[in-house]
Coordinates of C-alpha atoms in Angstrom, one line a residue:
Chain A
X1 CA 12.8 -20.4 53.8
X2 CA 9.7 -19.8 50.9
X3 CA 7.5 -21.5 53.9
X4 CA 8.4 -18.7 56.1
X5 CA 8.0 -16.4 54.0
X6 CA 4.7 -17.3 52.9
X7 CA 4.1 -17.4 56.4
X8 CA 5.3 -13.7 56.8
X9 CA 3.3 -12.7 53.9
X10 CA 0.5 -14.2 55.2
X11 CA 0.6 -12.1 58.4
X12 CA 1.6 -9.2 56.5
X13 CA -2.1 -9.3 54.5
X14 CA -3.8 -10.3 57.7
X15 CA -6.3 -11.7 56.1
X16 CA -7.3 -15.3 56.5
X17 CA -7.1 -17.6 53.5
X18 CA -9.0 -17.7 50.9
X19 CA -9.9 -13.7 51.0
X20 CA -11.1 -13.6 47.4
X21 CA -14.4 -14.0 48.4
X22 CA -14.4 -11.5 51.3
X23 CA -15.1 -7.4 50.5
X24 CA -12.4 -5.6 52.2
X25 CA -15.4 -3.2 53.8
X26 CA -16.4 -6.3 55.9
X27 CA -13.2 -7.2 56.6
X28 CA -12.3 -3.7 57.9
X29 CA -15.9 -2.1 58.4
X30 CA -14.4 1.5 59.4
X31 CA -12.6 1.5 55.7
X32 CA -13.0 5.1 53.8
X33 CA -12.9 4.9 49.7
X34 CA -9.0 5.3 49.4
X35 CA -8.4 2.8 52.6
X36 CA -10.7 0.4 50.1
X37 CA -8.4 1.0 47.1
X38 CA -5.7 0.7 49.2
X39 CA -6.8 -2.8 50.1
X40 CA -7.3 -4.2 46.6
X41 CA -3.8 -2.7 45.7
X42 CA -2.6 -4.5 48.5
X43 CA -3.9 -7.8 47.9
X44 CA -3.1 -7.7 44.2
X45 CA 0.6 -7.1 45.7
X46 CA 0.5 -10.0 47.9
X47 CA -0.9 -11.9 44.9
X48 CA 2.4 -10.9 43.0
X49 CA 4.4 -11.6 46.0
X50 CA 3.0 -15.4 46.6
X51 CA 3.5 -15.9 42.4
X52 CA 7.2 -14.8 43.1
X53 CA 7.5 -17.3 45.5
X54 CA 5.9 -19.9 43.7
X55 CA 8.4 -19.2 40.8
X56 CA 11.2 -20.1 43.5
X57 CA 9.7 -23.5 43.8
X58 CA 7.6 -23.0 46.7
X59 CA 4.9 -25.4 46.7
X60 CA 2.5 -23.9 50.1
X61 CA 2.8 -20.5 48.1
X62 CA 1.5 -22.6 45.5
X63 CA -1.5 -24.1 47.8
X64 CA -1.9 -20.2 49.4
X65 CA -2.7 -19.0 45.4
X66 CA -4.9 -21.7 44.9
X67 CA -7.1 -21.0 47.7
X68 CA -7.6 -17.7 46.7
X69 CA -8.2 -18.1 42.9
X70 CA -9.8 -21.8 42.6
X71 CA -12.8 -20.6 42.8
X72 CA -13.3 -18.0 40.7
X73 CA -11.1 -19.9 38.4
X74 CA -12.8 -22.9 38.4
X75 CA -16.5 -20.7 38.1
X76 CA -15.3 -19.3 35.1
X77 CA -14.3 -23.0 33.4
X78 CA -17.4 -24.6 34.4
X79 CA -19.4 -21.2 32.9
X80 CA -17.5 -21.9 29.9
X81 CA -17.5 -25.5 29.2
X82 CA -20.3 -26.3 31.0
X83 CA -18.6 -29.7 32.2
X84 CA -17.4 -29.9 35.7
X85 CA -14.9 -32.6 35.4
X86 CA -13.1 -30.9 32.0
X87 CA -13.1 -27.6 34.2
X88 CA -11.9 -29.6 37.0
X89 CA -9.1 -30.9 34.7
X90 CA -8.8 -27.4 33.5
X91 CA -8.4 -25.6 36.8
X92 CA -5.2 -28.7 37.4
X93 CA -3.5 -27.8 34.2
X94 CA -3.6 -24.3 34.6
X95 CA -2.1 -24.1 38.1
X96 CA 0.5 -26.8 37.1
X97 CA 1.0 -24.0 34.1
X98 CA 1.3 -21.8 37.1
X99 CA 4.1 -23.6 39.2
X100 CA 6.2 -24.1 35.9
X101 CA 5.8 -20.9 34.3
X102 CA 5.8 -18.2 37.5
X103 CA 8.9 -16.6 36.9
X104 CA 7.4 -15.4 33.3
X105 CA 4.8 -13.3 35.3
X106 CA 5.1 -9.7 34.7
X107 CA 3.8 -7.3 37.1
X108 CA 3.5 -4.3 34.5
X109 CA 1.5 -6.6 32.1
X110 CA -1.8 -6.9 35.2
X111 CA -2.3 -8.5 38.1
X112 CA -1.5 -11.9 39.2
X113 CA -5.1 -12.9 39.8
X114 CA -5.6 -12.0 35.1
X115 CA -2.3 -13.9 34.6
X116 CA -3.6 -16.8 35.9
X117 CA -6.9 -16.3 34.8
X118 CA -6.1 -16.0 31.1
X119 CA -4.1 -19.5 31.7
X120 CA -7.4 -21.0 32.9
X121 CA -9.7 -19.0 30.4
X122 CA -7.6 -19.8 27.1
X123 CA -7.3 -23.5 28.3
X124 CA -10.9 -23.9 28.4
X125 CA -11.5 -21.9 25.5
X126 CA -9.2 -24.0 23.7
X127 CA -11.3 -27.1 25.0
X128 CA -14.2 -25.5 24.1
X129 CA -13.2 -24.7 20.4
X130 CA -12.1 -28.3 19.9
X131 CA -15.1 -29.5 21.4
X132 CA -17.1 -27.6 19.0
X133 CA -15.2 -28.7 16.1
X134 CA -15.3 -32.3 16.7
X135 CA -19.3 -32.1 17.1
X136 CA -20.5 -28.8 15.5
X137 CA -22.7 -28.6 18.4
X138 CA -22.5 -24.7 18.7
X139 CA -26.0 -24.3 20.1
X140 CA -26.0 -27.6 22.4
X141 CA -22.9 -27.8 23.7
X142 CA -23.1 -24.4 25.7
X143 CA -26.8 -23.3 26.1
X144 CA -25.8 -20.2 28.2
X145 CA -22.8 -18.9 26.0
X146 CA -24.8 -15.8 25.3
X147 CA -24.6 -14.6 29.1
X148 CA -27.6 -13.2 29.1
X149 CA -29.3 -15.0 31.7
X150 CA -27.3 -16.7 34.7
X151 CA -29.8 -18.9 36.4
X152 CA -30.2 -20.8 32.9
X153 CA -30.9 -24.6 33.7
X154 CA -27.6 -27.0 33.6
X155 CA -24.9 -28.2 35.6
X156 CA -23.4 -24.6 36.5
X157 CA -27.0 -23.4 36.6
X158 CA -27.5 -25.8 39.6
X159 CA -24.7 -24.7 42.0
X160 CA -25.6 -21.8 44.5
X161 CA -26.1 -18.4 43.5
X162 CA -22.9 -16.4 44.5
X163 CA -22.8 -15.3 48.3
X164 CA -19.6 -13.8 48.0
X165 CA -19.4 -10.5 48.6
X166 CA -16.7 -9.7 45.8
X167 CA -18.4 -11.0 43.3
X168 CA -21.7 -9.1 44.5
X169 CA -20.0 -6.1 44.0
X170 CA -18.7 -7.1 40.4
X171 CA -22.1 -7.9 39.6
X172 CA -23.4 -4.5 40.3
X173 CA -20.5 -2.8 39.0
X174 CA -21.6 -5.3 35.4
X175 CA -25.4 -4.4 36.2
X176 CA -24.6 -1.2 36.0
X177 CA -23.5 -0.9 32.8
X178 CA -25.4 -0.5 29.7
X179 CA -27.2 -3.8 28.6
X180 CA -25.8 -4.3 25.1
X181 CA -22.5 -3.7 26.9
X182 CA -23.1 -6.6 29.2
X183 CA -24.3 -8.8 26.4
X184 CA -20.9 -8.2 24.2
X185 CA -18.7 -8.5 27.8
X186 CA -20.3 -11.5 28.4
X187 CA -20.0 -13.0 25.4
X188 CA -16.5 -11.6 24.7
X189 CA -15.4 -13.6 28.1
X190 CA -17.2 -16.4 28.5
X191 CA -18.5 -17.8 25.1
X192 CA -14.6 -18.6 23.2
X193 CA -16.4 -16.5 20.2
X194 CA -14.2 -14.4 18.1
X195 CA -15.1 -10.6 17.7
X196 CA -17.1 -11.7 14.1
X197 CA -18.6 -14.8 15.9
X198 CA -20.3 -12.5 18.6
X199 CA -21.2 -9.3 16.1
X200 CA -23.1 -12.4 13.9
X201 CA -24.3 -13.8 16.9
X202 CA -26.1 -10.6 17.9
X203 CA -26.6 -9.6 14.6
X204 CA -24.5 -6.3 14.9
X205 CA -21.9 -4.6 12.8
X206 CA -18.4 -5.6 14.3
X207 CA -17.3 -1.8 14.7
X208 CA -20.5 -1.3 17.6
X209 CA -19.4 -4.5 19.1
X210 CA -15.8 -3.4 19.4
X211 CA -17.2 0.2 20.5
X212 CA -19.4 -2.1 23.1
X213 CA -16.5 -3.7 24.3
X214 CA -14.4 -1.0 25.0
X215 CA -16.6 1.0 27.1
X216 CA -17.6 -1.5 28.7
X217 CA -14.7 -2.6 30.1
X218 CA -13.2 1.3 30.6
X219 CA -16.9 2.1 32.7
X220 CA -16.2 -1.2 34.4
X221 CA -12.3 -0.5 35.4
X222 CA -13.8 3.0 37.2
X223 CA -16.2 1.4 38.7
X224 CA -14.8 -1.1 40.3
X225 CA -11.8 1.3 41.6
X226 CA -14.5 3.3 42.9
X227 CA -16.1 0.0 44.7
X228 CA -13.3 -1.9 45.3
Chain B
X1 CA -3.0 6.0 15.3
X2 CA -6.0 7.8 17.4
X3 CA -6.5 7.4 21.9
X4 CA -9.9 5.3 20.8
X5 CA -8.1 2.9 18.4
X6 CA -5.6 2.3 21.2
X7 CA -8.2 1.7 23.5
X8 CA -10.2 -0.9 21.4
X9 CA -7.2 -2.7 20.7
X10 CA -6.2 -2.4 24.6
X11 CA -10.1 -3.9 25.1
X12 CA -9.5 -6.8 22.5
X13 CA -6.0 -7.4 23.8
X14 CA -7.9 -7.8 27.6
X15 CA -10.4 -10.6 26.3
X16 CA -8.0 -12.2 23.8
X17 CA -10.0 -11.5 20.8
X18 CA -7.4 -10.1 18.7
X19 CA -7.1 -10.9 15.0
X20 CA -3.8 -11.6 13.9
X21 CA -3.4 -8.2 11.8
X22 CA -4.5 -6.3 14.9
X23 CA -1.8 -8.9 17.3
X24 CA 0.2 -6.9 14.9
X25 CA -0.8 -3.4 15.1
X26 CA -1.5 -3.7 18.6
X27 CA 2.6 -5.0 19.2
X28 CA 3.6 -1.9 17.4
X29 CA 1.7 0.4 18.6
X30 CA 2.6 -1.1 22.6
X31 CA 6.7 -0.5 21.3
X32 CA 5.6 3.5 20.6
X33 CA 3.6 4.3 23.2
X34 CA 4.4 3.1 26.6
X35 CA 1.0 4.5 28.0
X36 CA -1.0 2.0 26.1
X37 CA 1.1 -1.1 27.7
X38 CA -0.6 0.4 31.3
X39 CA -4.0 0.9 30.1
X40 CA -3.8 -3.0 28.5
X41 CA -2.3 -3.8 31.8
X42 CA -5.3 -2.0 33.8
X43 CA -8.1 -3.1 31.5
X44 CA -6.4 -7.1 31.1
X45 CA -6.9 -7.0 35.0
X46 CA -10.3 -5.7 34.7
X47 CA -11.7 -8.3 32.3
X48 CA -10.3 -10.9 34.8
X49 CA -12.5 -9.7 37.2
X50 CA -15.5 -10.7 35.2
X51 CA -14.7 -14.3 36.3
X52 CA -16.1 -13.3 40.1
X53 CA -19.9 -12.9 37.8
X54 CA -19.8 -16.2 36.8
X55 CA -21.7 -18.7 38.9
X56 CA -20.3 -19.2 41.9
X57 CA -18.8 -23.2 42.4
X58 CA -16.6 -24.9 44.8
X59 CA -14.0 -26.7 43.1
X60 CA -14.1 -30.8 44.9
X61 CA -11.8 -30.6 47.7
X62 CA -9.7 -33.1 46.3
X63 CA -8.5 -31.1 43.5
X64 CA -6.1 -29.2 45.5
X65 CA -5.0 -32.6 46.4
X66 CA -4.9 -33.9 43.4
X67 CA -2.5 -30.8 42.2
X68 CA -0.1 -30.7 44.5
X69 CA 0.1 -34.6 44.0
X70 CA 1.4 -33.7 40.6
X71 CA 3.5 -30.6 41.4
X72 CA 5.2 -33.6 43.9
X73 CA 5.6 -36.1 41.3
X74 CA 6.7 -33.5 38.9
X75 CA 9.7 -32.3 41.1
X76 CA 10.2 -35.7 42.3
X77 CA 11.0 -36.4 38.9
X78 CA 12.7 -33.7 37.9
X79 CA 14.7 -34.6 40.6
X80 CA 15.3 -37.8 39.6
X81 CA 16.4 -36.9 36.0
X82 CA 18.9 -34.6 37.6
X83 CA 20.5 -37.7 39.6
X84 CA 20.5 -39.9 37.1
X85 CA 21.9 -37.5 34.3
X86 CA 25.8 -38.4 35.9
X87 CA 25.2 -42.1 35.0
X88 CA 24.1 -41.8 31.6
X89 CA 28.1 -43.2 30.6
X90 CA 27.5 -46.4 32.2
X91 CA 24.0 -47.0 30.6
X92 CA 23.2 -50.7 30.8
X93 CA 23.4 -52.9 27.2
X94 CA 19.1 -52.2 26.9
X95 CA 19.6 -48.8 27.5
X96 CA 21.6 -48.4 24.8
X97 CA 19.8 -49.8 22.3
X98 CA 16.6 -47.9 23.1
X99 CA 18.8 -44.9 22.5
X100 CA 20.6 -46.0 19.8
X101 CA 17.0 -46.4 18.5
X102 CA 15.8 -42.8 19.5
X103 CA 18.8 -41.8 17.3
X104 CA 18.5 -44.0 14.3
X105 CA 14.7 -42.4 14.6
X106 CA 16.3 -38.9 14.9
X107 CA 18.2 -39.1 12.3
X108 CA 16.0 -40.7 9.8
X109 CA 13.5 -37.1 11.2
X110 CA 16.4 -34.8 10.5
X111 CA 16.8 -36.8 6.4
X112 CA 13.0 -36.4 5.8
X113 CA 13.2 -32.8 7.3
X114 CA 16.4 -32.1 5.3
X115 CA 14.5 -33.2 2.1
X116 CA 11.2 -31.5 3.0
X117 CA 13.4 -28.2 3.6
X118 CA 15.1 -28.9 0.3
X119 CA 12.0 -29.6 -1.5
X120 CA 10.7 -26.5 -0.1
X121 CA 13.4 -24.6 -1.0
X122 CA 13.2 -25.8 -4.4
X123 CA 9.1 -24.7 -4.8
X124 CA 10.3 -21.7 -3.4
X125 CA 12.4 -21.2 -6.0
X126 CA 10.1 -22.0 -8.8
X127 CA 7.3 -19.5 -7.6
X128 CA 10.4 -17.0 -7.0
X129 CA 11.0 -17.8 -10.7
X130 CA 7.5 -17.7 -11.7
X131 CA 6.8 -14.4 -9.9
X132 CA 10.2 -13.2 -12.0
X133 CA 8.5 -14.4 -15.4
X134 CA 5.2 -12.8 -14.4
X135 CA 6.8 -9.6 -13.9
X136 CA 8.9 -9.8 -17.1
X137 CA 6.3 -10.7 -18.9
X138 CA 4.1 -7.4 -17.8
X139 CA 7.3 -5.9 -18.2
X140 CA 7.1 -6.9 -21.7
X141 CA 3.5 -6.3 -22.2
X142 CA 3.9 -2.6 -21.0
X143 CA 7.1 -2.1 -23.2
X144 CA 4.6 -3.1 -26.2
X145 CA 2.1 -1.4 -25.3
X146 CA 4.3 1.7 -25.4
X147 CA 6.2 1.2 -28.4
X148 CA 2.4 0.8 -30.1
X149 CA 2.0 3.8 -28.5
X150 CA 5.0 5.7 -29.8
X151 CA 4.5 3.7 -33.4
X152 CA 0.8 5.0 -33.8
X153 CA 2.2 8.5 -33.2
X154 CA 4.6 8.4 -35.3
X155 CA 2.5 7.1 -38.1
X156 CA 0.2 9.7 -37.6
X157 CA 2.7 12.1 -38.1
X158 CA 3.8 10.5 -41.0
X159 CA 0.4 10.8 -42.5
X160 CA 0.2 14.3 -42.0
X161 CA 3.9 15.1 -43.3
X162 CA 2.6 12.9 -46.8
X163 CA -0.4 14.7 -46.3
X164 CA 1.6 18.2 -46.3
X165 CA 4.0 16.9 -49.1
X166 CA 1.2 15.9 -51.4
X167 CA -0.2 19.3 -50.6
X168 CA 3.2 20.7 -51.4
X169 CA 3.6 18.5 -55.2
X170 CA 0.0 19.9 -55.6
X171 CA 1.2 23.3 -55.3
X172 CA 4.5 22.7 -57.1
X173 CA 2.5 21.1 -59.9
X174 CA 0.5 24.2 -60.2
X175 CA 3.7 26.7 -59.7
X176 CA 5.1 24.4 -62.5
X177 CA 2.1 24.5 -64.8
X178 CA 2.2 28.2 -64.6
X179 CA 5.6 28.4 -65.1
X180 CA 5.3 26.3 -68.4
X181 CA 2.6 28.5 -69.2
X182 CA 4.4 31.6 -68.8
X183 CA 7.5 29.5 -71.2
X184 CA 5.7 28.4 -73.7
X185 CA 3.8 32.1 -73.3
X186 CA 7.4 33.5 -73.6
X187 CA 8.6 31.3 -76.0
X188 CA 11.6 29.2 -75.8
X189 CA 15.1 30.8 -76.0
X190 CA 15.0 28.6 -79.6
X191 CA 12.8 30.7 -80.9
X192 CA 14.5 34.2 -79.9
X193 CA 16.7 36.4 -82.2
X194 CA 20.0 37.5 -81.9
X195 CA 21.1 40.2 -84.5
X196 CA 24.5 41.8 -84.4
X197 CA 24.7 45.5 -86.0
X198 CA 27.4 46.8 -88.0
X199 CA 28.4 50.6 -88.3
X200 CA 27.8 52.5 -91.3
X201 CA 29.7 55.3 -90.0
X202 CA 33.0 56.3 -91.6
X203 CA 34.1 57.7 -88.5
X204 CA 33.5 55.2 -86.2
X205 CA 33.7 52.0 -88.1
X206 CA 34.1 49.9 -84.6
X207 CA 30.7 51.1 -83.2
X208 CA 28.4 48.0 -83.1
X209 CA 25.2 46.4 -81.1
X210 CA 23.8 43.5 -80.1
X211 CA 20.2 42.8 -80.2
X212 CA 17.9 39.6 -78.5
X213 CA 14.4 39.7 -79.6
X214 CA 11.7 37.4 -78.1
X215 CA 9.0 37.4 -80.5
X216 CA 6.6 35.7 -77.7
X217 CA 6.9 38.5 -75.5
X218 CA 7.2 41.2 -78.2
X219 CA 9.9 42.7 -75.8
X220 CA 14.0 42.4 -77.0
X221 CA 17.5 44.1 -75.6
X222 CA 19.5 46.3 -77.2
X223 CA 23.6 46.8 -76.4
X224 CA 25.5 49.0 -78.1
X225 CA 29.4 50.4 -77.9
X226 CA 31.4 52.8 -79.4
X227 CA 29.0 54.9 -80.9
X228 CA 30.0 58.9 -80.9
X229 CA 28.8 60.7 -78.2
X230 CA 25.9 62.5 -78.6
X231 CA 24.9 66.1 -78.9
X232 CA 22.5 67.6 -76.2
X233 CA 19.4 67.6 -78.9
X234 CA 20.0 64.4 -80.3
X235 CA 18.8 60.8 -79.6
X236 CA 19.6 57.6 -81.2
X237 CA 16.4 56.0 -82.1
X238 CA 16.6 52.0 -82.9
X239 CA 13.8 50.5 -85.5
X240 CA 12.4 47.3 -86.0
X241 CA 12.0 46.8 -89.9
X242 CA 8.8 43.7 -90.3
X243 CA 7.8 43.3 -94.0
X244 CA 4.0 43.4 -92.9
X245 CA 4.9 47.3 -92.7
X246 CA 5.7 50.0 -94.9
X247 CA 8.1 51.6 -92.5
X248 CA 10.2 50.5 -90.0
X249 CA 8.6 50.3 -86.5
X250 CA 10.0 52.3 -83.5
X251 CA 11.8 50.7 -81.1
X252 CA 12.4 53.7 -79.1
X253 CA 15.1 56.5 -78.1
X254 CA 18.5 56.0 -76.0
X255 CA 21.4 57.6 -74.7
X256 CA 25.4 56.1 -75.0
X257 CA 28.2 57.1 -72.4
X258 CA 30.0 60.1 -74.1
X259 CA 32.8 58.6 -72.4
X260 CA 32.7 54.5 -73.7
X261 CA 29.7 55.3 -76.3
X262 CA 28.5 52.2 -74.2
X263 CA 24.5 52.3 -73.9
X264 CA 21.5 49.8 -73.6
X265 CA 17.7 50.0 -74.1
X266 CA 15.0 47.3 -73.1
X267 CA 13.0 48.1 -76.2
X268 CA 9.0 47.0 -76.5
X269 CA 8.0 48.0 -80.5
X270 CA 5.0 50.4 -80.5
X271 CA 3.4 48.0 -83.0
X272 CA 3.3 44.2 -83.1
X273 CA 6.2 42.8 -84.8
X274 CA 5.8 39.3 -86.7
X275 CA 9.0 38.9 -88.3
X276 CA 12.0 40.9 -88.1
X277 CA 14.1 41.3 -90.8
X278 CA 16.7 43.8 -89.8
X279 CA 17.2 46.0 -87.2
X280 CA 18.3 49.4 -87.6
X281 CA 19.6 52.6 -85.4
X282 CA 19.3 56.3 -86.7
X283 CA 20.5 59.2 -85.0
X284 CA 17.2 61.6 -84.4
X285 CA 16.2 65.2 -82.8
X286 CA 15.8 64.5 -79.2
X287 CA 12.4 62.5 -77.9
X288 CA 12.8 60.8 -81.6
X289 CA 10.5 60.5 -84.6
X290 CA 8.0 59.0 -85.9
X291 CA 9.4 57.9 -89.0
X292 CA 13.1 58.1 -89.4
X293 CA 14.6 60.8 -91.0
X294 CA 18.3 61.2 -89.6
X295 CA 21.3 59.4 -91.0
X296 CA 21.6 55.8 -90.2
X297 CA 24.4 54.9 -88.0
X298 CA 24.3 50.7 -87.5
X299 CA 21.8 47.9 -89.3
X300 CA 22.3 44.3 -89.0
X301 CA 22.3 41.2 -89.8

């Protein structure tokens, strides 16, 4: 029964799997604004819907989510620990997370695709915090935790620039914003500082990096329902 | 609590960056305003977006493999736990004992727990005493410091009421001084004299007076009764007889009650008086005389 209705929910979407990676404007070229927004509600609904039936123990809903969010998930642990087999370990646990704790998702609390991010992201940042009290390596251990330039040499560094379309449109949508914004977004997401660690880091008073991080993300929330 | 302060906390609730005092604010401030729990839903979904900037990489092929290995093990044991749970009364002899082991080391857990509780409990109780004796002790200290308080203001009134009293002896001494003056001015009442008169008329043998002199003062007090009434052009005149004189000196003129032939005159001698040696009362023309010329009508002692 979850099999079939996977299957259903599959058909329902009619989109083939993975889809993260595909901009709904390609997808369906003759799309107006709202038909766009439309779309990304849509597929953060069938995101919910797959989650529920992963809570009821069904595993192919289980493989369904993972091919839509391995990849960005597994981007975002490599970006942060800078170690392809720990974000490889990281991207397991968090999914195994994922099939034992489902039913705990809330829809009112964001979409699927940030619940199971922030299982993947806090894993890794946990991982990343250990790492750096075990060997105080702040500077080595992460060479691109500041964000500020993504073609920085290194393991992630080497893998091929993104092609998706998606994440060409989050780009712009993050080019577009102010460049101290970026810098604190960046940091706030991807380095595991604290709000004091980044204001030291860029040598700003904690209030403008708050400030920075709050209009960031508010310009970046209209944007992207504008783009998406 | 302000819209911006909502949103930064929404913004630090979306990256995780909370501090624990803002966890806090941020939990009660989700409880009072339901609005804040969709813009922390709207802006949580946002941040995750920021994952598609990251670097793009393909995740090895055989880790989807590898995880729904473990989801399969994972309910295949869970599985197995459930089936097995029934037998767990008929547990074979090595069984047993690894579970009679798992208690033995549960309980031993739940004695060193019990006395790490206790012992806690008991520190708790010492700094709960210790904060007590801190706080009586300020208690204490402020009591002190008000009764010093009270003390020094009360011994400052006390220094001005000894002040005002010595003020007061002062002026009492003075008042007393001059009082002793004015006595010992006046005389004492040893040195005053009393002289009764008799009557030398044959008519009225009871009339009589009594007279006080104070020689200090040169001023004395003359009472007289039952002398005959007087006619309208008459007086009686009293004298004060000093042996330094010739004649008797005037003591002045004064009326009786025609009714009682009761009368009394405060009498101040035209002349000074040393000694007195009698007193005397004549019965003169009216305003009195000079030197006395009418018949005598009392003298004494």
């Amino acid at each position: 029964m979850p099999l079939m209705l996977s299957s259903h929910l599959s058909s329902y979407i009619s989109w083939p799997s993975p889809v993260h990676g595909l901009e709904p404007a390609r997808v369906f070229p003759r799309m107006k604004t709202e038909q766009i927004a439309d779309f990304s509600h849509a597929r953060h609904e069938a995101d919910a819907r797959l989650l529920g039936l992963v809570a009821a123990g069904d595993s192919a809903a289980l493989g369904e989510l993972y091919d839509r969010f391995s990849r960005p998930l597994y981007a975002t642990a490599l970006r942060i620990l800078n170690d392809p087999g720990e974000a490889q370990d990281i991207v397991h646990d968090a999914f195994v997370s994922v099939w034992e704790k489902a039913s705990s998702f809330e829809t009112t609390r964001g979409t699927a695709f940030s619940w199971v991010l922030t299982l993947t992201r806090n894993r890794a940042i946990d991982r990343l915090r250990s790492r750096r009290r075990r060997h105080e390596l702040l500077e080595t251990s992460t060479p691109s935790d500041l964000g500020l330039d993504e073609n920085t040499s290194g393991p992630a560094a080497n893998l091929a620039a993104s092609t998706s379309d998606q994440a060409s449109t989050l780009r712009a949508a993050v080019a577009a914003l102010p460049a101290d914004q970026q810098r604190a977004l960046k940091l706030a997401f991807f380095s595991g500082l604290t709000q004091e660690e980044i204001a030291a880091r860029l040598e700003t008073p904690l209030g403008t990096i708050k400030a920075r991080i709050r209009r960031g993300l508010l310009k970046l929330r209209d944007q992207l329902a504008n783009r998406l | 609590m302000n819209a911006e302060r909502h949103e930064d906390l929404a913004a630090l609730a979306a990256l995780d960056l909370l501090t624990t005092a803002e966890q806090a604010e941020f939990t009660v401030a989700l409880a009072h305003h339901l609005e804040l729990a969709t813009l922390a839903a709207s802006l949580r979904s946002t941040a995750a977006e920021l994952a598609h900037i990251a670097p793009v990489a393909e995740p090895p092929a055989d880790l989807k493999i590898r995880l729904l290995n473990s989801i399969a093990i994972q309910a295949k044991t869970a599985r197995a736990t459930l089936a097995q749970s029934p037998r767990l009364a008929i547990l074979p002899f090595p069984t047993w004992i690894g579970f009679a082991t798992a208690a033995c080391f549960a309980c031993l857990a739940a004695y060193f727990a019990q006395a790490y509780f206790n012992e806690s409990a008991l520190n708790s109780a010492f700094r709960d005493q210790q904060t007590l004796a801190d706080l009586s002790l300020r208690s204490t200290k402020n009591q002190l410091a008000a009764e010093r308080l009270i003390t020094q203001r009360e011994l400052a009134d006390a220094v001005k009421r000894a002040s005002d009293s010595a003020a007061l002896i002062t002026t009492l001494e003075s008042r007393l001084a001059e009082t002793k003056q004015q006595l010992f001015a006046q005389g004492t009442i040893a040195d005053y004299k009393i002289a009764t008169l008799a009557s030398l008329l044959g008519n009225s043998s009871q009339a009589g007076a009594v007279a006080v002199w104070n020689p200090a003062s040169q001023e004395g007090v003359l009472t007289v009764q039952k002398l005959p009434a007087l006619a309208a052009d008459k007086d009686y005149q009293l004298w004060v007889v000093d042996p330094q004189y010739s004649i008797p000196v005037d003591g002045g003129v004064f009326k009786v009650d025609p009714a009682t032939g009761e009368g009394r005159l405060i009498f101040h001698p035209n002349r000074p008086v040393k000694t007195v040696a009698k007193f005397a009362v004549s019965l003169e023309r009216k305003g009195g005389v000079p030197k006395a010329e009418g018949p005598m009508v009392l003298i004494g002692p």
